[in-house]
mmCIF file of C-alpha atoms in Angstrom:
data_model
loop_
_atom_site.group_PDB
_atom_site.id
_atom_site.type_symbol
_atom_site.label_atom_id
_atom_site.label_comp_id
_atom_site.label_asym_id
_atom_site.label_seq_id
_atom_site.Cartn_x
_atom_site.Cartn_y
_atom_site.Cartn_z
ATOM 1 C CA MET A 1 98.832 75.964 92.264
ATOM 2 C CA LYS A 2 95.955 76.394 94.729
ATOM 3 C CA LYS A 3 98.226 78.535 96.892
ATOM 4 C CA LEU A 4 99.007 80.733 93.903
ATOM 5 C CA VAL A 5 95.361 81.152 92.915
ATOM 6 C CA LEU A 6 94.384 82.007 96.471
ATOM 7 C CA GLY A 7 97.334 84.322 96.736
ATOM 8 C CA ALA A 8 96.433 85.963 93.443
ATOM 9 C CA VAL A 9 92.972 86.714 94.740
ATOM 10 C CA LEU A 10 94.398 88.106 97.967
ATOM 11 C CA LEU A 11 96.985 90.157 96.138
ATOM 12 C CA GLY A 12 94.409 91.570 93.793
ATOM 13 C CA SER A 13 92.347 92.558 96.737
ATOM 14 C CA SER A 14 95.316 94.029 98.572
ATOM 15 C CA LEU A 15 96.188 96.365 95.727
ATOM 16 C CA SER A 16 92.972 98.315 96.145
ATOM 17 C CA ALA A 17 92.663 101.501 98.180
ATOM 18 C CA SER A 18 90.503 102.506 101.198
ATOM 19 C CA ALA A 19 88.787 99.686 103.077
ATOM 20 C CA VAL A 20 85.092 98.900 102.769
ATOM 21 C CA ALA A 21 83.341 95.678 103.776
ATOM 22 C CA PRO A 22 81.407 93.883 101.015
ATOM 23 C CA GLY A 23 78.091 95.687 100.655
ATOM 24 C CA GLY A 24 79.252 98.452 102.988
ATOM 25 C CA PRO A 25 79.846 98.476 106.737
ATOM 26 C CA GLY A 26 76.180 98.028 107.734
ATOM 27 C CA CYS A 27 75.008 95.579 105.084
ATOM 28 C CA GLY A 28 72.561 92.785 105.906
ATOM 29 C CA TRP A 29 70.203 91.596 108.600
ATOM 30 C CA GLY A 30 73.116 90.193 110.590
ATOM 31 C CA ASN A 31 74.377 93.725 111.097
ATOM 32 C CA LEU A 32 70.849 94.808 112.024
ATOM 33 C CA LEU A 33 70.399 91.998 114.574
ATOM 34 C CA PHE A 34 73.824 92.459 116.159
ATOM 35 C CA GLU A 35 74.143 96.236 115.785
ATOM 36 C CA GLY A 36 76.199 97.662 118.631
ATOM 37 C CA SER A 37 77.800 94.305 119.469
ATOM 38 C CA SER A 38 81.500 93.666 119.157
ATOM 39 C CA GLY A 39 83.862 90.739 119.323
ATOM 40 C CA THR A 40 84.446 87.632 117.290
ATOM 41 C CA GLY A 41 81.190 85.944 118.294
ATOM 42 C CA ALA A 42 78.984 88.841 117.210
ATOM 43 C CA HIS A 43 80.824 89.201 113.901
ATOM 44 C CA LEU A 44 80.605 85.470 113.207
ATOM 45 C CA LEU A 45 76.892 85.371 114.001
ATOM 46 C CA ALA A 46 76.197 88.435 111.853
ATOM 47 C CA THR A 47 78.142 86.885 108.996
ATOM 48 C CA LEU A 48 76.249 83.615 109.460
ATOM 49 C CA VAL A 49 72.875 85.404 109.327
ATOM 50 C CA ASN A 50 73.931 87.373 106.252
ATOM 51 C CA GLY A 51 75.375 84.342 104.489
ATOM 52 C CA THR A 52 72.700 81.761 105.165
ATOM 53 C CA SER A 53 69.664 83.863 104.375
ATOM 54 C CA GLY A 54 71.079 85.603 101.304
ATOM 55 C CA ASN A 55 69.765 88.945 102.561
ATOM 56 C CA ALA A 56 73.116 90.692 102.099
ATOM 57 C CA THR A 57 73.291 89.477 98.496
ATOM 58 C CA PHE A 58 69.750 90.700 97.936
ATOM 59 C CA GLY A 59 70.613 93.989 99.653
ATOM 60 C CA MET A 60 73.683 94.565 97.508
ATOM 61 C CA THR A 61 71.809 93.904 94.260
ATOM 62 C CA SER A 62 68.714 95.885 95.241
ATOM 63 C CA GLY A 63 70.308 98.668 97.305
ATOM 64 C CA THR A 64 68.325 97.694 100.425
ATOM 65 C CA ASN A 65 69.133 96.151 103.856
ATOM 66 C CA GLY A 66 71.688 98.865 104.579
ATOM 67 C CA CYS A 67 73.877 97.777 101.682
ATOM 68 C CA ASP A 68 75.851 100.149 99.471
ATOM 69 C CA THR A 69 78.196 98.800 96.806
ATOM 70 C CA SER A 70 79.731 102.139 95.833
ATOM 71 C CA GLY A 71 82.813 101.672 98.047
ATOM 72 C CA THR A 72 86.053 99.995 97.017
ATOM 73 C CA LEU A 73 86.698 96.534 98.441
ATOM 74 C CA THR A 74 90.004 96.007 100.164
ATOM 75 C CA TYR A 75 91.970 93.364 101.960
ATOM 76 C CA SER A 76 94.081 94.247 104.997
ATOM 77 C CA GLY A 77 96.016 91.004 105.294
ATOM 78 C CA LYS A 78 99.389 90.076 103.862
ATOM 79 C CA SER A 79 99.834 90.200 100.108
ATOM 80 C CA LEU A 80 100.362 87.211 97.864
ATOM 81 C CA LEU A 81 104.069 87.824 97.843
ATOM 82 C CA ALA A 82 104.277 87.659 101.637
ATOM 83 C CA MET A 83 102.797 84.153 101.739
ATOM 84 C CA ASN A 84 105.206 81.303 102.447
ATOM 85 C CA GLY A 85 107.075 80.289 99.333
ATOM 86 C CA VAL A 86 105.212 82.545 96.922
ATOM 87 C CA LEU A 87 107.878 85.248 96.873
ATOM 88 C CA GLU A 88 110.497 82.630 96.080
ATOM 89 C CA GLU A 89 108.351 81.155 93.283
ATOM 90 C CA VAL A 90 107.803 84.610 91.778
ATOM 91 C CA ALA A 91 111.543 85.288 91.981
ATOM 92 C CA GLN A 92 112.339 82.018 90.227
ATOM 93 C CA ASP A 93 109.809 82.720 87.475
ATOM 94 C CA MET A 94 111.066 86.278 86.984
ATOM 95 C CA ALA A 95 114.620 85.010 86.755
ATOM 96 C CA VAL A 96 113.686 82.766 83.825
ATOM 97 C CA GLY A 97 111.013 85.075 82.361
ATOM 98 C CA HIS A 98 107.930 82.862 82.681
ATOM 99 C CA GLY A 99 106.043 80.469 84.943
ATOM 100 C CA GLU A 100 102.852 79.832 86.914
ATOM 101 C CA ALA A 101 103.696 82.216 89.736
ATOM 102 C CA LEU A 102 104.314 85.025 87.273
ATOM 103 C CA THR A 103 101.060 84.197 85.491
ATOM 104 C CA ALA A 104 99.187 84.267 88.814
ATOM 105 C CA LEU A 105 100.758 87.632 89.554
ATOM 106 C CA THR A 106 99.622 89.073 86.209
ATOM 107 C CA VAL A 107 96.102 87.757 86.750
ATOM 108 C CA SER A 108 95.941 89.236 90.243
ATOM 109 C CA MET A 109 97.187 92.570 88.917
ATOM 110 C CA GLN A 110 94.443 92.454 86.246
ATOM 111 C CA ILE A 111 96.912 92.673 83.387
ATOM 112 C CA ASP A 112 95.268 91.969 80.027
ATOM 113 C CA PRO A 113 96.237 88.627 78.502
ATOM 114 C CA ALA A 114 97.664 90.508 75.506
ATOM 115 C CA ASP A 115 100.136 92.303 77.799
ATOM 116 C CA ARG A 116 101.225 89.338 79.943
ATOM 117 C CA ALA A 117 104.136 88.224 77.770
ATOM 118 C CA HIS A 118 105.378 91.818 77.739
ATOM 119 C CA PHE A 119 105.008 91.954 81.545
ATOM 120 C CA ASP A 120 107.003 88.735 81.895
ATOM 121 C CA SER A 121 109.712 90.119 79.621
ATOM 122 C CA VAL A 122 109.933 93.463 81.447
ATOM 123 C CA MET A 123 110.039 91.740 84.847
ATOM 124 C CA HIS A 124 112.789 89.422 83.612
ATOM 125 C CA GLU A 125 114.833 92.339 82.228
ATOM 126 C CA ASN A 126 114.487 94.187 85.550
ATOM 127 C CA PHE A 127 114.988 91.226 87.860
ATOM 128 C CA THR A 128 117.975 92.790 89.619
ATOM 129 C CA HIS A 129 115.990 95.976 90.277
ATOM 130 C CA ILE A 130 113.002 94.060 91.632
ATOM 131 C CA PHE A 131 115.075 91.669 93.749
ATOM 132 C CA PRO A 132 118.095 93.854 94.624
ATOM 133 C CA ARG A 133 119.329 91.547 97.406
ATOM 134 C CA GLU A 134 118.627 88.110 98.807
ATOM 135 C CA ASP A 135 116.737 89.292 101.907
ATOM 136 C CA VAL A 136 114.329 91.639 100.117
ATOM 137 C CA ASN A 137 110.809 91.463 101.577
ATOM 138 C CA ALA A 138 107.441 91.200 99.824
ATOM 139 C CA ALA A 139 106.502 94.850 100.287
ATOM 140 C CA GLU A 140 109.775 95.992 98.721
ATOM 141 C CA VAL A 141 109.323 93.593 95.823
ATOM 142 C CA MET A 142 105.788 94.850 95.173
ATOM 143 C CA ASP A 143 107.002 98.468 95.310
ATOM 144 C CA ASN A 144 109.824 97.606 92.894
ATOM 145 C CA ILE A 145 107.441 95.835 90.505
ATOM 146 C CA GLN A 146 105.152 98.853 90.464
ATOM 147 C CA ALA A 147 108.086 101.227 89.938
ATOM 148 C CA VAL A 148 109.261 99.187 86.950
ATOM 149 C CA MET A 149 105.733 99.107 85.562
ATOM 150 C CA LYS A 150 105.355 102.893 85.900
ATOM 151 C CA ARG A 151 108.472 103.381 83.743
ATOM 152 C CA ASP A 152 107.112 101.133 80.996
ATOM 153 C CA ASP A 153 104.747 102.782 78.496
ATOM 154 C CA ARG A 154 102.658 99.655 78.024
ATOM 155 C CA LEU A 155 102.436 98.612 81.692
ATOM 156 C CA ALA A 156 102.112 102.034 83.335
ATOM 157 C CA ARG A 157 98.332 101.995 82.949
ATOM 158 C CA TYR A 158 98.048 99.077 85.399
ATOM 159 C CA VAL A 159 99.546 100.962 88.348
ATOM 160 C CA SER A 160 98.296 104.172 89.864
#
């Protein structure tokens, strides 16, 4: 279950558009202290300064310290579905029309609780379109899910 919750958070983040770091690319005293530096060490130290002093949090809430929260947060890693075992769990849940993996998927896609049973039903009805073959990959599955959702009057509003 922890894997699904973590994956749901990552998937939700991965569905967003254009990348922006939390608070903007120059947010916090860590960025000020290590401005112009590169590499893992500099990034870790800047993150440590920002995280331990709370200055980035203050900057994001007050609009100071180089922080700007107007950008859209993104995640550039693999989606929930690409994580080990998650795609298989989602496939199993879709095949039967319900389950924890499907619930985690609806939460990560920010589907209203009132629409989740409908989502489960639509995904179950379209299982063969979403998983057209055994070796389908996570990106294809996500594209197929979104295509099915776009064709459904009630679910179309959740995909752009």
